[in-house]
PDB file of C-alpha atoms in Angstrom:
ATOM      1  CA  UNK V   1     -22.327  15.314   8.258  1.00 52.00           C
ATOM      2  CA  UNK V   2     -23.054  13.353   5.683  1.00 63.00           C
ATOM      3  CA  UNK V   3     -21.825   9.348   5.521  1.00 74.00           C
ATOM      4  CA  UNK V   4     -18.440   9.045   3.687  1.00 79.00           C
ATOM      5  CA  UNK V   5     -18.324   7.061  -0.082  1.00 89.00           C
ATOM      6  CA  UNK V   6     -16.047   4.780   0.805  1.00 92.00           C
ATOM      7  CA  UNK V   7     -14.139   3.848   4.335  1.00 91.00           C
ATOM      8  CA  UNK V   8     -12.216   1.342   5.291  1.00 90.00           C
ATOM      9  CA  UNK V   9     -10.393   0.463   8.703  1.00 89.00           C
ATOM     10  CA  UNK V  10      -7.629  -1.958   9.331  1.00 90.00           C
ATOM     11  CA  UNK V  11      -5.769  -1.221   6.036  1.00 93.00           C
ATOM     12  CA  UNK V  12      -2.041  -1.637   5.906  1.00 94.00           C
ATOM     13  CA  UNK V  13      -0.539   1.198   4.257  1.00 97.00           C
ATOM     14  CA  UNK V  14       3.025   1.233   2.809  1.00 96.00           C
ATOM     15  CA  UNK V  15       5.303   3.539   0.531  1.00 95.00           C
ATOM     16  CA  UNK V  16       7.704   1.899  -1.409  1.00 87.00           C
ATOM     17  CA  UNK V  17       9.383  -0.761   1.217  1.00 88.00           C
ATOM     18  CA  UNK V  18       8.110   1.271   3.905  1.00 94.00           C
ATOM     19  CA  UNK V  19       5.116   0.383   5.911  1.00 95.00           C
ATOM     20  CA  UNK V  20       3.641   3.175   7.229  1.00 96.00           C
ATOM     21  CA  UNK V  21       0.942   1.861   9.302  1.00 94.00           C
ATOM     22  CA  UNK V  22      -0.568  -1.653   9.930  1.00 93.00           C
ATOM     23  CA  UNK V  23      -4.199  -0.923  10.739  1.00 92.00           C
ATOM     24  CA  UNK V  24      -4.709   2.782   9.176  1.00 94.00           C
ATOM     25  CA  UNK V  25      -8.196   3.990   7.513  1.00 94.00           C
ATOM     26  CA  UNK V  26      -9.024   4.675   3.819  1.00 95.00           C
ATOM     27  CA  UNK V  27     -11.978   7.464   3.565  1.00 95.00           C
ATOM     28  CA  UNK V  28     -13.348   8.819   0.511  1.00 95.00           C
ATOM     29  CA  UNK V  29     -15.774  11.965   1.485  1.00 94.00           C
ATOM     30  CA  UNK V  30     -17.016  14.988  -0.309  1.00 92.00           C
ATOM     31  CA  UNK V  31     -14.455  14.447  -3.317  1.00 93.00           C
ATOM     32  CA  UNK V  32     -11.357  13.965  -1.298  1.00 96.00           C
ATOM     33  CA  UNK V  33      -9.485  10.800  -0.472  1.00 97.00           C
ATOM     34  CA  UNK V  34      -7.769  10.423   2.645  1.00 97.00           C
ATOM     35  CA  UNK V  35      -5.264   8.049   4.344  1.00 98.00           C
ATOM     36  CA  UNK V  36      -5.022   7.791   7.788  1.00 97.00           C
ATOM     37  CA  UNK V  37      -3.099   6.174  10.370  1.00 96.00           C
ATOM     38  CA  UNK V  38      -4.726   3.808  13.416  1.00 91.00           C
ATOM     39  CA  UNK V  39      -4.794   7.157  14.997  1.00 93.00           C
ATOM     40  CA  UNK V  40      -6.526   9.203  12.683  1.00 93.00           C
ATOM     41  CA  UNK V  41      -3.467  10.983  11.688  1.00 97.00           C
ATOM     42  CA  UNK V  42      -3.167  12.192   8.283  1.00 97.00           C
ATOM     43  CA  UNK V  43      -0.563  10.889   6.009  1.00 97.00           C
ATOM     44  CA  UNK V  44      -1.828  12.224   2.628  1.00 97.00           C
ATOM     45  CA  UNK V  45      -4.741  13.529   1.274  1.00 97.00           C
ATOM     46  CA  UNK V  46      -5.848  14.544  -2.405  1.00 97.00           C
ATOM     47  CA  UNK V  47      -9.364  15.431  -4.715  1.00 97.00           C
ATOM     48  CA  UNK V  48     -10.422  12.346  -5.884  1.00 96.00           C
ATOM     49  CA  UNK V  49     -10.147  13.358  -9.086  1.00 95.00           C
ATOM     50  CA  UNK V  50      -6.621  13.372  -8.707  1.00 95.00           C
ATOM     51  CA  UNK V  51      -5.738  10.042  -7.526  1.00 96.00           C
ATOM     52  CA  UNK V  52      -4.874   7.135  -9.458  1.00 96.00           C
ATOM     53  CA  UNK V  53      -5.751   3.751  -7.897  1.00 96.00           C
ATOM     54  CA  UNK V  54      -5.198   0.701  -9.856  1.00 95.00           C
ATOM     55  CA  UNK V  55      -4.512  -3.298  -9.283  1.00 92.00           C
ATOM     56  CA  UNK V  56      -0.884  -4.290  -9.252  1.00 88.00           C
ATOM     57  CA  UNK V  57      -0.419  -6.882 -12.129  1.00 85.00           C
ATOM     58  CA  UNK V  58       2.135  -8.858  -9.761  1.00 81.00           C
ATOM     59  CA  UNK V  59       0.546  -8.831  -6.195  1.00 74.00           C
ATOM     60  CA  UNK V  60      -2.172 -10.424  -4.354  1.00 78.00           C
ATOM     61  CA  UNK V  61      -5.680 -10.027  -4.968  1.00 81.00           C
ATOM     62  CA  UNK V  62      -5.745  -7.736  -1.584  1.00 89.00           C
ATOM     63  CA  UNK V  63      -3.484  -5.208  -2.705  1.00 92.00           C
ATOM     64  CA  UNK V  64      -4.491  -1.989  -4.321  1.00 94.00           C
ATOM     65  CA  UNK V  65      -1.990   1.133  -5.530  1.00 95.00           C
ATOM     66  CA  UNK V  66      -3.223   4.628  -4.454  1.00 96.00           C
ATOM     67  CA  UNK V  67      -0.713   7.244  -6.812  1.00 97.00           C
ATOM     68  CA  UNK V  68      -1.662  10.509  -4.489  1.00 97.00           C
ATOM     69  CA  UNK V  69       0.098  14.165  -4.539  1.00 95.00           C
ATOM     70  CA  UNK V  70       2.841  12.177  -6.568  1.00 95.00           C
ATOM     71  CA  UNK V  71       3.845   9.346  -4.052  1.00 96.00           C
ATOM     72  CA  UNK V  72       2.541   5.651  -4.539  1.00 97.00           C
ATOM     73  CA  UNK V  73       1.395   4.104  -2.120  1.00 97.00           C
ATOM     74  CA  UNK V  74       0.349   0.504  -1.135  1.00 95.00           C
ATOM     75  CA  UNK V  75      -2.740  -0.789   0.238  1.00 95.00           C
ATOM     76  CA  UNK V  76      -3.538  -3.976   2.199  1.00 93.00           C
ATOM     77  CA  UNK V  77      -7.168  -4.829   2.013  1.00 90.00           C
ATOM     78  CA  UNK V  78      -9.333  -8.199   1.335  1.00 77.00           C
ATOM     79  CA  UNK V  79      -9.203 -10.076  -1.204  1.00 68.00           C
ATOM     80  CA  UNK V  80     -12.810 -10.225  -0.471  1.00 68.00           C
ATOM     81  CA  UNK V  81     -15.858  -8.165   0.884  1.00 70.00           C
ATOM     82  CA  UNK V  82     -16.761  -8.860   4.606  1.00 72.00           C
ATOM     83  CA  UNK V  83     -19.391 -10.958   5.341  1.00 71.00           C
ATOM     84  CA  UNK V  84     -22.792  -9.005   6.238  1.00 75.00           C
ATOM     85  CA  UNK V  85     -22.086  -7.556  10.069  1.00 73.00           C
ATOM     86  CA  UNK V  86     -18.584  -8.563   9.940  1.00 71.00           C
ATOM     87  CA  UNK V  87     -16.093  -6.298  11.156  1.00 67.00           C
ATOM     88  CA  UNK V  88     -12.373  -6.187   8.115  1.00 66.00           C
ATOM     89  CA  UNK V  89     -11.968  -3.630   5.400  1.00 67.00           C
ATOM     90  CA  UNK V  90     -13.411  -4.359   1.769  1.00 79.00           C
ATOM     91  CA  UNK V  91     -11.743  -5.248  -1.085  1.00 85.00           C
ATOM     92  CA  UNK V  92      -9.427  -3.905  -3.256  1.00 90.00           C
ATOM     93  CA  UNK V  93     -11.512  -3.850  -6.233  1.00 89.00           C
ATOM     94  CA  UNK V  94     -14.170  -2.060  -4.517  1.00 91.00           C
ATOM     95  CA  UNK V  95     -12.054   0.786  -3.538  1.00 94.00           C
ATOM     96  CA  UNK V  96     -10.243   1.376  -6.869  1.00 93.00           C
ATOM     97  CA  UNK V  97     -14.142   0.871  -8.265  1.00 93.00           C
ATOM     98  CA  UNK V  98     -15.057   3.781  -4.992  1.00 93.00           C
ATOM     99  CA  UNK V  99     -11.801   6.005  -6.284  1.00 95.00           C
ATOM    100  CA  UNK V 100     -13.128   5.538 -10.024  1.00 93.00           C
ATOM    101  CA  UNK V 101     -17.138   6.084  -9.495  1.00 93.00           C
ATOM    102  CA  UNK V 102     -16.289   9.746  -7.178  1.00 92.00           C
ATOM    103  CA  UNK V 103     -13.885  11.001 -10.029  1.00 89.00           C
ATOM    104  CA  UNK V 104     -16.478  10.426 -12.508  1.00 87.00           C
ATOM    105  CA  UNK V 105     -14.780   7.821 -14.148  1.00 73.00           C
ATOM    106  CA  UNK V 106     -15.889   4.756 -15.657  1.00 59.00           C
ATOM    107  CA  UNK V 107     -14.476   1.287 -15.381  1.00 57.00           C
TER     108      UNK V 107
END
């Protein structure tokens, strides 16, 4: 199996004024994005290339939106990358950058 693009544990995951879970997983792996709860429980999935993930313009440098199968959905990162052997989830930047580089997309 091979090692996901992108995964991230302890990532608070909301929709709308909902919280859905306070320490689920992110995982991007062969094309598909996933969101998962603390128990590895799926609460939505979607091709990458069908996600939108983008920076809120009035939040916090550690939140990221996720726009999957239709329902937004709010992420609580870092506002920065983990120090080398650190345990914490990455940043928001580098997942929407993660989202962006397996759709193809640029910038």
């Amino acid at each position: 199996m091979a090692e996901p693009e992108f995964a991230a544990t302890g990532v608070r995951i909301g929709k709308r004024l909902r919280q859905l879970t306070r320490a689920g997983q992110v995982r991007i792996e062969d094309g598909r994005l996933q969101l998962l709860t603390s128990y590895g429980s799926e609460i939505d999935s979607a091709p990458v290339q069908a996600v939108r993930a983008s920076k809120p313009w009035f939040a916090n440098e550690d939140r990221a939106l996720a726009d999957v199968n239709g329902t937004r959905y709010t992420l609580t990162l870092n506002e920065h990358d983990p120090a080398p052997g650190k345990p914490g989830p990455p940043s928001a930047r580098r997942f929407i950058e993660a989202v962006r580089r397996a759709a193809g997309r640029s910038g």
